[in-house]
Structures are given as C-alpha cells and as structure tokens.
C-alpha cells in the first residue's frame, strides 16, 4: 500500500487502549465494581445491545456523588502509550491532519490530553452529566442516517465527512468502537481486538504496540513499502 501523494493525509486515532495503555472505562468499572456491570459488558460484546446503550447503562450504575473519587482514580491510573508525543510531532512536521475519535468520556479524556496542546476541534468524545443522582453519559456526536449501530460517538460518521477523493483516511485503534471505522478507513493500524477483527474480515492492517511502530508504518506507507 502507498499513500496517495495527491491527497491530504488524515488520522483518526482512538483513545482508550490506544493513546492510553488500557481501556479507561473498563478500568473504572473493574475498580468501582457497580453491581450488574459485567452482565451489561457481556451483552455489548455479544452484540445484544449497542455500544451507546451499554456504556450509558454501565455508568448509570454509579452515583454522581462519587465523581471526585472516580476522577481521582483516572488521574492516577491512566498511562499514555509510548511514542504518542513523537507521533504528534511527526504529524505536525509532515502536515497530517490528526483527530482523536474516541468512545471515551470527557471527564477523563480531556484532562489527559490537555498537555499535548490539541485544539478542541481535534477531539471527538462523549460527554458526562453529574447533576443527577446517577452519572449520565451524553452523546454530542451521534450516528448519522447511514449508521444504525448505536455507536454513541460515531467514528464512521466522522470518517465519512472526509471524502476519500480528497483524503487518505488512516485509523488507529484497538477495540469494539473501532470495528466499523476500520471498514471505512483506507489504512488501519490495529492492536488487540481490532487486529483480530481485521484478520477475521480480511481488512488490510499494520499491527502496532507503540506509536513508534505507527510512525514507522506511516513512513512505509508514504514510500509504498
């Protein structure tokens, strides 16, 4: 594969388990153990319920009164994957557009990304509302009329807004929320469950563990290797 030199390059990068080492929503659930969350997760994985419904239902098990405790936990537990600052430097030096497209939640995602000086318009994620008794997740970036998957934060809707006639569309991801996006993208960097899904569906991809692997892969794509 080779990037088309006549097109603008754009990267759609997942957050949980991609920019960060682990999935932060899962970390929150495993740490706070709200009753019933594991059954909801099973139903998401088995595709009995859409991702939006499942994530909303899991957070609704947690009382808003634990907001500060949950935020403190995420600040202590989140770790950035090796090479992320270098990737941002690479895309800036090589005129790539870069978007964070995440099914994660604003209260832990935005503080984590703040040191990296990304513009607000570069970040797509879900919102949160702690004003009621239980945590409520909000969905500012829903599916368009071409997607009926109940994504919550719909990556395919965002990818579709960038024409394949004008853009080389590159997705970096690891799990459930990236499955549909990988079918839309021109190039995929995958790890974990997304790599398994790409294998199963016959989607061409490059495997990565650090963002140094991604940088090397981008160089190879630019050179046609």
Short mmCIF file of C-alpha atoms in Angstrom, two decimals:
data_model
loop_
_atom_site.label_atom_id
_atom_site.label_comp_id
_atom_site.label_asym_id
_atom_site.label_seq_id
_atom_site.Cartn_x
_atom_site.Cartn_y
_atom_site.Cartn_z
CA UNK A 1 0.00 0.00 0.00
CA UNK A 2 1.03 3.57 -0.57
CA UNK A 3 -0.47 6.88 0.46
CA UNK A 4 -1.75 8.86 -2.50
CA UNK A 5 0.55 11.90 -2.66
CA UNK A 6 -2.24 13.92 -4.29
CA UNK A 7 -4.48 13.58 -1.24
CA UNK A 8 -4.34 15.11 2.24
CA UNK A 9 -3.47 12.63 4.98
CA UNK A 10 -5.77 12.44 7.99
CA UNK A 11 -5.51 10.22 11.08
CA UNK A 12 -8.49 9.15 13.21
CA UNK A 13 -6.99 7.96 16.49
CA UNK A 14 -8.80 6.10 19.26
CA UNK A 15 -8.11 6.98 22.90
CA UNK A 16 -8.93 4.14 25.32
CA UNK A 17 -6.45 1.31 24.86
CA UNK A 18 -4.79 3.18 22.00
CA UNK A 19 -3.47 6.56 23.18
CA UNK A 20 -3.70 5.11 26.68
CA UNK A 21 -2.28 1.74 27.64
CA UNK A 22 -5.55 0.34 28.98
CA UNK A 23 -9.28 0.89 28.41
CA UNK A 24 -10.23 3.51 30.98
CA UNK A 25 -13.95 2.74 31.01
CA UNK A 26 -13.16 -0.89 31.82
CA UNK A 27 -10.64 0.22 34.45
CA UNK A 28 -13.30 2.36 36.15
CA UNK A 29 -15.82 -0.49 36.14
CA UNK A 30 -13.32 -3.06 37.44
CA UNK A 31 -12.17 -0.73 40.21
CA UNK A 32 -15.56 0.51 41.45
CA UNK A 33 -17.45 -2.74 40.70
CA UNK A 34 -21.02 -1.41 40.38
CA UNK A 35 -23.46 -4.30 40.61
CA UNK A 36 -24.53 -5.55 37.17
CA UNK A 37 -21.79 -4.00 35.04
CA UNK A 38 -20.32 -7.33 33.94
CA UNK A 39 -23.63 -8.52 32.54
CA UNK A 40 -24.01 -5.28 30.59
CA UNK A 41 -20.48 -5.71 29.21
CA UNK A 42 -21.29 -9.27 28.14
CA UNK A 43 -24.37 -8.04 26.29
CA UNK A 44 -22.27 -5.39 24.49
CA UNK A 45 -19.62 -7.92 23.46
CA UNK A 46 -22.30 -10.40 22.32
CA UNK A 47 -23.92 -7.56 20.34
CA UNK A 48 -27.21 -7.94 22.18
CA UNK A 49 -27.23 -4.19 22.83
CA UNK A 50 -25.42 -1.34 21.01
CA UNK A 51 -22.34 0.30 22.47
CA UNK A 52 -24.13 3.56 23.30
CA UNK A 53 -26.83 1.81 25.29
CA UNK A 54 -24.33 -0.38 27.12
CA UNK A 55 -21.86 2.33 28.11
CA UNK A 56 -24.69 4.58 29.24
CA UNK A 57 -26.16 1.77 31.31
CA UNK A 58 -22.83 0.92 32.97
CA UNK A 59 -22.18 4.49 34.08
CA UNK A 60 -25.78 4.83 35.26
CA UNK A 61 -24.89 2.21 37.88
CA UNK A 62 -22.51 4.71 39.52
CA UNK A 63 -23.79 7.54 41.76
CA UNK A 64 -22.78 11.08 40.86
CA UNK A 65 -21.68 11.55 44.47
CA UNK A 66 -18.57 9.51 43.62
CA UNK A 67 -17.49 11.97 40.89
CA UNK A 68 -14.38 13.26 42.65
CA UNK A 69 -13.33 9.75 43.65
CA UNK A 70 -13.71 8.47 40.08
CA UNK A 71 -11.83 11.42 38.59
CA UNK A 72 -9.01 10.97 41.10
CA UNK A 73 -8.79 7.28 40.20
CA UNK A 74 -8.47 8.03 36.48
CA UNK A 75 -5.78 10.65 37.08
CA UNK A 76 -3.72 8.09 38.96
CA UNK A 77 -4.37 5.11 36.68
CA UNK A 78 -4.14 6.47 33.11
CA UNK A 79 -0.86 5.88 31.32
CA UNK A 80 0.00 7.22 27.85
CA UNK A 81 1.24 4.69 25.29
CA UNK A 82 4.88 5.03 24.38
CA UNK A 83 5.61 7.27 21.39
CA UNK A 84 2.43 9.39 21.46
CA UNK A 85 4.26 12.74 21.79
CA UNK A 86 6.54 11.70 18.94
CA UNK A 87 3.54 10.80 16.78
CA UNK A 88 2.06 14.26 17.33
CA UNK A 89 5.39 15.80 16.39
CA UNK A 90 5.53 13.61 13.28
CA UNK A 91 2.05 14.56 12.06
CA UNK A 92 2.75 18.26 12.60
CA UNK A 93 6.06 18.10 10.74
CA UNK A 94 4.54 16.15 7.85
CA UNK A 95 1.27 18.10 7.54
CA UNK A 96 -1.07 15.27 8.56
CA UNK A 97 -4.46 16.21 9.95
CA UNK A 98 -4.96 14.48 13.31
CA UNK A 99 -8.23 13.78 15.14
CA UNK A 100 -8.86 11.96 18.39
CA UNK A 101 -12.04 9.97 17.76
CA UNK A 102 -12.97 8.28 21.00
CA UNK A 103 -15.82 6.46 22.67
CA UNK A 104 -14.26 7.66 25.93
CA UNK A 105 -15.73 10.23 28.28
CA UNK A 106 -14.79 13.89 28.59
CA UNK A 107 -14.12 13.92 32.34
CA UNK A 108 -11.05 11.69 31.99
CA UNK A 109 -10.14 12.19 28.32
CA UNK A 110 -9.83 15.98 28.16
CA UNK A 111 -7.56 16.38 31.23
CA UNK A 112 -5.33 13.59 29.92
CA UNK A 113 -4.92 15.24 26.53
CA UNK A 114 -4.53 18.79 27.85
CA UNK A 115 -0.68 18.71 28.00
CA UNK A 116 -0.50 17.81 24.29
CA UNK A 117 -2.00 21.10 23.07
CA UNK A 118 -4.56 19.63 20.71
CA UNK A 119 -7.22 22.09 19.54
CA UNK A 120 -10.81 21.46 20.71
CA UNK A 121 -11.91 20.76 17.14
CA UNK A 122 -9.40 17.88 17.00
CA UNK A 123 -11.12 15.95 19.80
CA UNK A 124 -14.33 13.94 19.50
CA UNK A 125 -15.59 12.11 22.59
CA UNK A 126 -18.69 11.54 24.71
CA UNK A 127 -19.83 13.89 27.46
CA UNK A 128 -20.90 13.42 31.08
CA UNK A 129 -23.53 14.87 33.38
CA UNK A 130 -23.13 14.57 37.16
CA UNK A 131 -26.11 16.77 38.06
CA UNK A 132 -28.49 13.87 38.80
CA UNK A 133 -28.27 11.05 41.32
CA UNK A 134 -26.56 8.72 38.83
CA UNK A 135 -23.89 9.51 36.24
CA UNK A 136 -25.40 10.22 32.83
CA UNK A 137 -23.36 9.96 29.64
CA UNK A 138 -24.20 12.41 26.85
CA UNK A 139 -23.71 11.88 23.13
CA UNK A 140 -22.74 15.01 21.18
CA UNK A 141 -21.50 13.04 18.14
CA UNK A 142 -24.24 10.50 17.30
CA UNK A 143 -24.66 8.24 14.28
CA UNK A 144 -25.82 9.83 11.03
CA UNK A 145 -28.53 8.41 8.77
CA UNK A 146 -26.01 6.00 7.22
CA UNK A 147 -25.20 4.27 10.53
CA UNK A 148 -27.64 2.30 12.67
CA UNK A 149 -25.12 0.73 15.05
CA UNK A 150 -25.86 2.92 18.08
CA UNK A 151 -22.19 3.84 18.40
CA UNK A 152 -22.61 6.74 20.80
CA UNK A 153 -19.60 8.60 19.41
CA UNK A 154 -19.89 7.52 15.78
CA UNK A 155 -16.48 7.16 14.16
CA UNK A 156 -17.91 6.20 10.77
CA UNK A 157 -19.96 9.42 10.66
CA UNK A 158 -16.81 11.45 11.23
CA UNK A 159 -14.75 9.43 8.74
CA UNK A 160 -17.46 9.80 6.08
CA UNK A 161 -17.28 13.59 6.43
CA UNK A 162 -13.79 13.42 4.90
CA UNK A 163 -14.14 12.43 1.24
CA UNK A 164 -11.96 9.53 0.03
CA UNK A 165 -11.49 11.57 -3.13
CA UNK A 166 -9.55 14.17 -1.15
CA UNK A 167 -8.14 12.29 1.86
CA UNK A 168 -6.03 9.29 2.74
CA UNK A 169 -8.05 8.20 5.79
CA UNK A 170 -5.97 6.40 8.40
CA UNK A 171 -7.49 4.80 11.50
CA UNK A 172 -5.53 3.83 14.63
CA UNK A 173 -7.42 1.72 17.16
CA UNK A 174 -7.74 -1.36 19.29
CA UNK A 175 -11.27 -2.48 20.10
CA UNK A 176 -15.06 -2.54 19.72
CA UNK A 177 -15.62 1.13 18.94
CA UNK A 178 -13.14 0.88 16.04
CA UNK A 179 -14.66 -2.12 14.26
CA UNK A 180 -17.00 -0.19 11.97
CA UNK A 181 -14.47 2.60 11.37
CA UNK A 182 -11.90 0.09 10.16
CA UNK A 183 -14.28 -0.83 7.33
CA UNK A 184 -14.44 2.81 6.21
CA UNK A 185 -10.76 3.76 6.50
CA UNK A 186 -8.21 3.48 3.71
CA UNK A 187 -5.44 2.33 6.07
CA UNK A 188 -5.64 0.76 9.53
CA UNK A 189 -3.18 0.46 12.39
CA UNK A 190 -4.57 -2.09 14.83
CA UNK A 191 -3.82 -3.93 18.03
CA UNK A 192 -5.74 -6.21 20.39
CA UNK A 193 -9.36 -6.94 19.43
CA UNK A 194 -9.28 -4.69 16.37
CA UNK A 195 -6.36 -6.66 14.91
CA UNK A 196 -8.37 -9.85 15.44
CA UNK A 197 -11.40 -8.30 13.74
CA UNK A 198 -9.32 -7.11 10.78
CA UNK A 199 -7.93 -10.64 10.39
CA UNK A 200 -11.43 -12.11 10.50
CA UNK A 201 -12.84 -9.65 7.95
CA UNK A 202 -9.79 -9.63 5.68
CA UNK A 203 -9.11 -5.92 6.24
CA UNK A 204 -5.50 -4.97 5.48
CA UNK A 205 -3.81 -3.53 8.55
CA UNK A 206 -0.47 -2.97 10.24
CA UNK A 207 -0.06 -4.15 13.80
CA UNK A 208 1.34 -1.80 16.45
CA UNK A 209 2.25 -1.86 20.12
CA UNK A 210 3.76 1.61 20.46
CA UNK A 211 3.33 4.78 18.44
CA UNK A 212 6.90 4.35 17.24
CA UNK A 213 5.51 1.37 15.30
CA UNK A 214 2.86 3.67 13.83
CA UNK A 215 5.45 6.26 12.79
CA UNK A 216 7.50 3.55 11.08
CA UNK A 217 4.35 2.30 9.39
CA UNK A 218 3.40 5.77 8.17
CA UNK A 219 6.87 6.20 6.69
CA UNK A 220 6.48 2.85 4.94
CA UNK A 221 3.09 3.86 3.55
CA UNK A 222 4.48 7.11 2.25
CA UNK A 223 7.23 5.19 0.49
CA UNK A 224 4.96 2.42 -0.78
CA UNK A 225 6.50 -0.36 1.31
#
